[in-house]
Amino acid sequence: MNKRKAVNWNKIDNDIYKIFWDQNVRQFWVDEEIPVTEDKKDWENNKLTPKEKDTYEKVLAALTLLDTEQGGLGMPSIVLKVDNLHQKAIFSFMQMMEQMHAKSYSTIFSTLSSEARIQELFDWVEDNQYLQQKINLIIDHYQTNLTNEKFSLYRALSSAVLLETFLFYSGFFYPLWFAGKGMLIRSAEIISLIIRDESIHGVFTGLIAQEELEKFAESEQVMLQEEVIEMVKNLHKIEMQYTADLYGSLSLDVEVMKYVEYNADKALMNLGMDPYFNIKEEDVNPIILNGISPETKNHDFFSTKGNGYIKTTKTDAIDDSVFDI
Ligand code: MN
Ligand code: MN
């Protein structure tokens, strides 16, 4: 019989596990606490054109798919594969929040959209080739992670970081865009809370990915990092098409891609790699930065200053020094 070990929170290999556990718990939130109904007046008073409404709804439906897969397959595959019991606990908590994120978009839908329209949106998700392409690229690595392949955990961890710190942002853009102009601000509060979560998820998953990478020979590390860059390029190509398709007729596709590339760089930095697109914060449309709610404004654990320098900032009640790992 295997001797099974119990998780011992009184004896932790690395202080960061307690820090990340506490911060994740501190950030816990429930979608129903946000008074989304207040957005109804913006929606019903036709402040948005039909095309804008259509895009807004599609963006949220697409985000629902990404969180569904992250909660149902991505994080569970990582929970099963990591050995460390404290890491398992933290990833499990994060997995539960993915389900909260997925559910929260439905809270927005049920406030703004009709039942028939909601069904149409979920059908659209299944039929949008770009959306399906990008999530399937990520999912391939999650499924391989359940095998015994030597590099599978690193590939799953790095894919999770690309999903959370990079691919979500073509969707987050639009709610933030409206909130930056003072519209649909309650829904954007939900988005801000999700961004705050994804931010800590990306940092933690990135750290564990870096630890995993160090287990391999130098040449293998180079190969795996080249794979990540290749994946970024492939996903970027799909994002260009997806963004043109969704935002092109609103003439926002260029702005969206800049924001997406800015976040792709952050994903690479979470993985301990150099930025690829070199987009600076001042290149991002200020309306977007304005759209992130003030309470969650400091959502960047890692923000760039100059040449790929990584700086640790804070969210809510946490001191900078704790992330100096
Ligand atoms: Mn999520
Ligand atoms: Mn996440």
Short mmCIF file of C-alpha atoms and ligand atoms in Angstrom, two decimals:
data_model
loop_
_atom_site.label_atom_id
_atom_site.label_comp_id
_atom_site.label_asym_id
_atom_site.label_seq_id
_atom_site.Cartn_x
_atom_site.Cartn_y
_atom_site.Cartn_z
CA MET A 1 0.00 0.00 0.00
CA ASN A 2 1.14 3.54 -0.74
CA LYS A 3 1.73 5.68 2.31
CA ARG A 4 -0.35 8.77 1.53
CA LYS A 5 0.80 12.09 3.00
CA ALA A 6 -1.52 14.71 4.52
CA VAL A 7 -0.95 18.37 3.67
CA ASN A 8 0.78 19.96 6.64
CA TRP A 9 0.34 23.74 6.84
CA ASN A 10 2.57 23.82 9.91
CA LYS A 11 5.54 22.70 7.87
CA ILE A 12 5.83 24.45 4.54
CA ASP A 13 8.83 23.99 2.21
CA ASN A 14 8.63 27.51 0.93
CA ASP A 15 7.10 30.60 2.58
CA ILE A 16 5.64 31.73 -0.74
CA TYR A 17 2.98 29.00 -0.56
CA LYS A 18 1.45 30.51 2.56
CA ILE A 19 1.70 33.99 1.04
CA PHE A 20 -0.01 32.96 -2.20
CA TRP A 21 -2.66 30.96 -0.35
CA ASP A 22 -3.48 33.92 1.90
CA GLN A 23 -3.56 36.41 -0.95
CA ASN A 24 -5.82 34.18 -3.05
CA VAL A 25 -8.20 33.77 -0.13
CA ARG A 26 -8.13 37.49 0.60
CA GLN A 27 -9.15 38.20 -2.99
CA PHE A 28 -12.15 35.85 -2.86
CA TRP A 29 -15.36 37.36 -4.24
CA VAL A 30 -18.80 36.29 -5.40
CA ASP A 31 -20.41 37.56 -8.62
CA GLU A 32 -23.75 38.15 -6.94
CA GLU A 33 -22.22 40.77 -4.65
CA ILE A 34 -21.85 43.15 -7.60
CA PRO A 35 -25.01 45.17 -8.38
CA VAL A 36 -24.92 44.49 -12.13
CA THR A 37 -28.58 45.53 -12.51
CA GLU A 38 -27.40 49.13 -12.34
CA ASP A 39 -25.96 48.63 -15.83
CA LYS A 40 -29.44 48.00 -17.20
CA LYS A 41 -30.05 51.72 -17.66
CA ASP A 42 -27.01 52.10 -19.95
CA TRP A 43 -28.11 49.04 -21.90
CA GLU A 44 -31.77 49.91 -22.23
CA ASN A 45 -31.31 53.63 -22.91
CA ASN A 46 -29.55 52.70 -26.13
CA LYS A 47 -26.28 54.32 -25.23
CA LEU A 48 -24.75 51.49 -27.22
CA THR A 49 -25.39 50.84 -30.91
CA PRO A 50 -26.73 47.37 -31.85
CA LYS A 51 -23.27 46.48 -33.20
CA GLU A 52 -21.63 47.50 -29.92
CA LYS A 53 -24.12 45.45 -27.92
CA ASP A 54 -23.56 42.46 -30.17
CA THR A 55 -19.78 42.68 -29.73
CA TYR A 56 -20.07 43.23 -25.99
CA GLU A 57 -22.17 40.10 -25.56
CA LYS A 58 -19.92 38.01 -27.79
CA VAL A 59 -16.83 39.09 -25.91
CA LEU A 60 -18.35 37.92 -22.64
CA ALA A 61 -19.53 34.64 -24.14
CA ALA A 62 -16.01 33.99 -25.44
CA LEU A 63 -14.53 34.71 -22.02
CA THR A 64 -17.01 32.24 -20.55
CA LEU A 65 -15.53 29.51 -22.75
CA LEU A 66 -11.95 30.30 -21.69
CA ASP A 67 -12.84 30.24 -17.98
CA THR A 68 -14.90 27.09 -18.41
CA GLU A 69 -11.89 25.24 -19.82
CA GLN A 70 -9.49 26.71 -17.31
CA GLY A 71 -11.75 25.63 -14.43
CA GLY A 72 -12.78 22.26 -15.82
CA LEU A 73 -9.59 21.05 -17.44
CA GLY A 74 -6.59 23.41 -17.18
CA MET A 75 -6.28 23.87 -13.44
CA PRO A 76 -7.45 20.32 -12.59
CA SER A 77 -4.74 18.88 -14.86
CA ILE A 78 -2.15 20.97 -13.01
CA VAL A 79 -3.54 20.01 -9.57
CA LEU A 80 -3.18 16.34 -10.48
CA LYS A 81 0.31 16.71 -11.91
CA VAL A 82 2.20 18.81 -9.34
CA ASP A 83 3.67 16.80 -6.46
CA ASN A 84 3.85 19.46 -3.78
CA LEU A 85 0.73 19.37 -1.59
CA HIS A 86 0.71 23.11 -0.88
CA GLN A 87 0.92 23.84 -4.58
CA LYS A 88 -2.01 21.50 -5.12
CA ALA A 89 -4.02 23.43 -2.54
CA ILE A 90 -3.30 26.80 -4.16
CA PHE A 91 -4.05 25.57 -7.68
CA SER A 92 -7.29 24.03 -6.36
CA PHE A 93 -8.38 27.36 -4.93
CA MET A 94 -7.54 29.03 -8.23
CA GLN A 95 -9.50 26.34 -10.07
CA MET A 96 -12.59 27.14 -7.99
CA MET A 97 -12.26 30.84 -8.85
CA GLU A 98 -12.20 29.96 -12.57
CA GLN A 99 -15.68 28.58 -12.10
CA MET A 100 -16.69 31.80 -10.34
CA HIS A 101 -15.36 33.76 -13.32
CA ALA A 102 -17.23 31.55 -15.80
CA LYS A 103 -20.41 31.96 -13.79
CA SER A 104 -20.06 35.72 -13.38
CA TYR A 105 -20.49 36.39 -17.12
CA SER A 106 -23.84 34.61 -16.89
CA THR A 107 -24.83 37.04 -14.14
CA ILE A 108 -24.15 39.87 -16.58
CA PHE A 109 -26.03 38.08 -19.39
CA SER A 110 -29.10 37.38 -17.30
CA THR A 111 -29.21 41.09 -16.42
CA LEU A 112 -28.74 42.46 -19.93
CA SER A 113 -29.80 39.83 -22.46
CA SER A 114 -32.87 37.76 -23.24
CA GLU A 115 -32.90 34.01 -22.84
CA ALA A 116 -33.07 33.46 -26.60
CA ARG A 117 -30.17 35.82 -27.16
CA ILE A 118 -28.08 34.05 -24.51
CA GLN A 119 -28.60 30.75 -26.30
CA GLU A 120 -27.53 32.39 -29.57
CA LEU A 121 -24.32 33.57 -27.91
CA PHE A 122 -23.43 30.15 -26.55
CA ASP A 123 -24.03 28.73 -30.04
CA TRP A 124 -21.79 31.44 -31.50
CA VAL A 125 -19.01 30.35 -29.11
CA GLU A 126 -19.16 26.82 -30.47
CA ASP A 127 -19.06 28.04 -34.06
CA ASN A 128 -16.39 30.75 -33.91
CA GLN A 129 -13.36 29.15 -35.53
CA TYR A 130 -10.74 31.55 -34.13
CA LEU A 131 -11.97 31.19 -30.59
CA GLN A 132 -12.10 27.42 -30.92
CA GLN A 133 -8.63 27.36 -32.49
CA LYS A 134 -6.98 29.31 -29.70
CA ILE A 135 -8.57 27.39 -26.84
CA ASN A 136 -7.79 24.08 -28.53
CA LEU A 137 -4.11 24.99 -28.84
CA ILE A 138 -4.06 25.45 -25.06
CA ILE A 139 -6.21 22.41 -24.33
CA ASP A 140 -3.86 20.11 -26.25
CA HIS A 141 -1.25 20.83 -23.60
CA TYR A 142 -3.70 20.28 -20.75
CA GLN A 143 -4.65 16.90 -22.11
CA THR A 144 -1.02 15.86 -22.64
CA ASN A 145 -0.42 16.91 -19.05
CA LEU A 146 -2.45 13.94 -17.89
CA THR A 147 0.09 11.59 -19.51
CA ASN A 148 3.59 10.78 -18.24
CA GLU A 149 5.41 12.74 -20.90
CA LYS A 150 8.52 14.38 -19.40
CA PHE A 151 7.83 17.98 -20.43
CA SER A 152 4.06 17.88 -20.14
CA LEU A 153 3.76 19.73 -16.83
CA TYR A 154 5.94 22.60 -18.03
CA ARG A 155 3.92 22.82 -21.23
CA ALA A 156 0.66 22.87 -19.28
CA LEU A 157 1.92 25.49 -16.81
CA SER A 158 3.26 27.75 -19.54
CA SER A 159 0.07 27.33 -21.58
CA ALA A 160 -1.98 28.29 -18.52
CA VAL A 161 0.07 31.47 -18.16
CA LEU A 162 -0.46 32.29 -21.85
CA LEU A 163 -4.18 31.77 -21.45
CA GLU A 164 -4.53 33.79 -18.26
CA THR A 165 -2.14 36.64 -18.86
CA PHE A 166 -2.44 36.96 -22.64
CA LEU A 167 -5.52 35.45 -24.30
CA PHE A 168 -8.15 36.82 -21.96
CA TYR A 169 -7.29 40.41 -22.77
CA SER A 170 -8.89 40.67 -26.20
CA GLY A 171 -12.09 40.09 -24.24
CA PHE A 172 -11.37 42.19 -21.16
CA PHE A 173 -10.69 45.14 -23.47
CA TYR A 174 -14.30 45.92 -24.32
CA PRO A 175 -15.89 46.10 -20.84
CA LEU A 176 -12.92 48.21 -19.72
CA TRP A 177 -13.34 50.43 -22.78
CA PHE A 178 -16.95 51.25 -21.84
CA ALA A 179 -16.15 51.61 -18.15
CA GLY A 180 -13.36 54.03 -19.05
CA LYS A 181 -16.08 56.15 -20.62
CA GLY A 182 -18.33 55.74 -17.58
CA MET A 183 -20.63 53.10 -19.07
CA LEU A 184 -21.61 49.63 -17.87
CA ILE A 185 -19.35 50.15 -14.89
CA ARG A 186 -20.77 47.38 -12.69
CA SER A 187 -20.03 44.71 -15.26
CA ALA A 188 -16.55 46.15 -15.54
CA GLU A 189 -16.19 45.79 -11.77
CA ILE A 190 -16.60 42.06 -12.26
CA ILE A 191 -14.00 42.18 -15.02
CA SER A 192 -11.62 44.08 -12.73
CA LEU A 193 -12.02 41.42 -10.05
CA ILE A 194 -11.31 38.72 -12.61
CA ILE A 195 -8.23 40.61 -13.80
CA ARG A 196 -7.00 40.86 -10.21
CA ASP A 197 -7.39 37.08 -9.88
CA GLU A 198 -5.73 36.32 -13.21
CA SER A 199 -2.90 38.55 -12.22
CA ILE A 200 -2.02 36.53 -9.10
CA HIS A 201 -2.75 33.26 -10.93
CA GLY A 202 -0.34 34.23 -13.71
CA VAL A 203 2.41 35.12 -11.26
CA PHE A 204 2.05 31.93 -9.22
CA THR A 205 1.68 29.60 -12.19
CA GLY A 206 4.63 31.35 -13.83
CA LEU A 207 6.81 30.79 -10.76
CA ILE A 208 5.98 27.10 -10.62
CA ALA A 209 6.65 26.85 -14.36
CA GLN A 210 10.07 28.41 -13.84
CA GLU A 211 10.83 25.90 -11.06
CA GLU A 212 9.75 23.07 -13.32
CA LEU A 213 11.93 24.37 -16.17
CA GLU A 214 15.01 24.33 -13.96
CA LYS A 215 14.71 20.57 -13.56
CA PHE A 216 15.80 20.12 -17.19
CA ALA A 217 19.14 20.27 -18.95
CA GLU A 218 20.18 23.60 -20.45
CA SER A 219 19.45 22.48 -24.03
CA GLU A 220 16.02 21.21 -23.03
CA GLN A 221 15.25 24.50 -21.32
CA VAL A 222 16.16 26.39 -24.49
CA MET A 223 13.95 24.08 -26.54
CA LEU A 224 10.98 24.53 -24.19
CA GLN A 225 11.32 28.30 -24.15
CA GLU A 226 11.51 28.35 -27.94
CA GLU A 227 8.28 26.36 -27.93
CA VAL A 228 6.68 29.03 -25.77
CA ILE A 229 7.71 31.75 -28.24
CA GLU A 230 6.39 29.64 -31.11
CA MET A 231 3.11 29.26 -29.23
CA VAL A 232 2.94 33.02 -28.59
CA LYS A 233 3.41 33.64 -32.32
CA ASN A 234 0.72 31.13 -33.28
CA LEU A 235 -1.74 32.44 -30.73
CA HIS A 236 -0.95 36.00 -31.79
CA LYS A 237 -1.82 35.12 -35.39
CA ILE A 238 -5.17 33.72 -34.29
CA GLU A 239 -5.78 36.73 -32.02
CA MET A 240 -5.22 39.07 -34.98
CA GLN A 241 -7.94 37.30 -36.95
CA TYR A 242 -10.26 36.98 -33.97
CA THR A 243 -9.83 40.66 -33.12
CA ALA A 244 -10.36 41.82 -36.72
CA ASP A 245 -13.49 39.68 -36.88
CA LEU A 246 -14.95 41.03 -33.62
CA TYR A 247 -13.71 44.59 -33.42
CA GLY A 248 -12.84 45.45 -37.03
CA SER A 249 -16.10 47.15 -37.93
CA LEU A 250 -15.85 49.17 -34.69
CA SER A 251 -12.36 50.33 -35.72
CA LEU A 252 -11.00 49.12 -32.41
CA ASP A 253 -8.97 46.14 -33.61
CA VAL A 254 -5.64 48.01 -33.58
CA GLU A 255 -6.21 49.25 -30.02
CA VAL A 256 -7.24 45.80 -28.88
CA MET A 257 -4.14 44.16 -30.36
CA LYS A 258 -1.87 46.67 -28.65
CA TYR A 259 -3.47 45.76 -25.33
CA VAL A 260 -3.23 42.06 -26.15
CA GLU A 261 0.47 42.36 -27.04
CA TYR A 262 1.13 44.36 -23.88
CA ASN A 263 -0.32 41.49 -21.88
CA ALA A 264 1.46 38.83 -23.95
CA ASP A 265 4.71 40.45 -22.81
CA LYS A 266 3.55 40.18 -19.22
CA ALA A 267 2.80 36.50 -19.72
CA LEU A 268 6.36 35.97 -20.95
CA MET A 269 7.73 37.85 -17.97
CA ASN A 270 5.63 35.68 -15.63
CA LEU A 271 7.51 32.78 -17.22
CA GLY A 272 10.83 34.50 -16.55
CA MET A 273 11.32 35.33 -20.23
CA ASP A 274 12.00 38.58 -22.08
CA PRO A 275 9.09 40.53 -23.56
CA TYR A 276 8.53 39.86 -27.25
CA PHE A 277 6.36 42.74 -28.45
CA ASN A 278 7.85 45.46 -26.23
CA ILE A 279 4.62 47.37 -25.76
CA LYS A 280 4.80 49.96 -22.99
CA GLU A 281 1.98 50.92 -20.67
CA GLU A 282 1.80 54.37 -22.29
CA ASP A 283 1.11 52.69 -25.65
CA VAL A 284 -2.13 51.25 -24.23
CA ASN A 285 -5.20 53.43 -24.74
CA PRO A 286 -5.67 55.41 -21.49
CA ILE A 287 -9.44 54.78 -21.62
CA ILE A 288 -8.67 51.10 -20.97
CA LEU A 289 -6.43 51.79 -18.01
CA ASN A 290 -9.08 54.18 -16.76
CA GLY A 291 -11.67 51.42 -16.99
CA ILE A 292 -10.07 49.22 -14.35
CA SER A 293 -11.85 49.97 -11.09
CA PRO A 294 -9.82 51.94 -8.53
CA GLU A 295 -9.97 49.23 -5.84
CA THR A 296 -8.35 46.75 -8.14
CA LYS A 297 -6.30 49.26 -10.09
CA ASN A 298 -2.98 48.00 -8.78
CA HIS A 299 -3.65 44.64 -10.30
CA ASP A 300 -0.17 44.24 -11.66
CA PHE A 301 2.06 42.19 -9.49
CA PHE A 302 4.62 42.60 -12.18
CA SER A 303 4.75 45.78 -14.15
CA THR A 304 7.39 46.74 -16.66
CA LYS A 305 9.58 49.75 -16.28
CA GLY A 306 11.96 50.18 -19.19
CA ASN A 307 13.92 47.27 -20.56
CA GLY A 308 12.03 44.29 -19.28
CA TYR A 309 12.70 45.25 -15.68
CA ILE A 310 10.22 43.45 -13.47
CA LYS A 311 8.79 45.31 -10.52
CA THR A 312 6.55 43.90 -7.86
CA THR A 313 3.60 46.09 -6.94
CA LYS A 314 0.71 45.36 -4.64
CA THR A 315 -2.97 44.61 -4.56
CA ASP A 316 -5.07 45.57 -1.57
CA ALA A 317 -3.67 44.63 1.79
CA ILE A 318 -0.34 43.12 0.89
CA ASP A 319 3.14 44.47 1.24
CA ASP A 320 5.48 44.73 -1.75
CA SER A 321 8.26 42.90 -0.01
CA VAL A 322 6.37 39.61 0.18
CA PHE A 323 6.74 39.06 -3.53
CA ASP A 324 10.49 39.63 -3.51
CA ILE A 325 11.10 35.98 -3.94
MN MN B 1 -10.34 33.00 -14.91
MN MN B 2 -7.00 32.07 -13.60
#
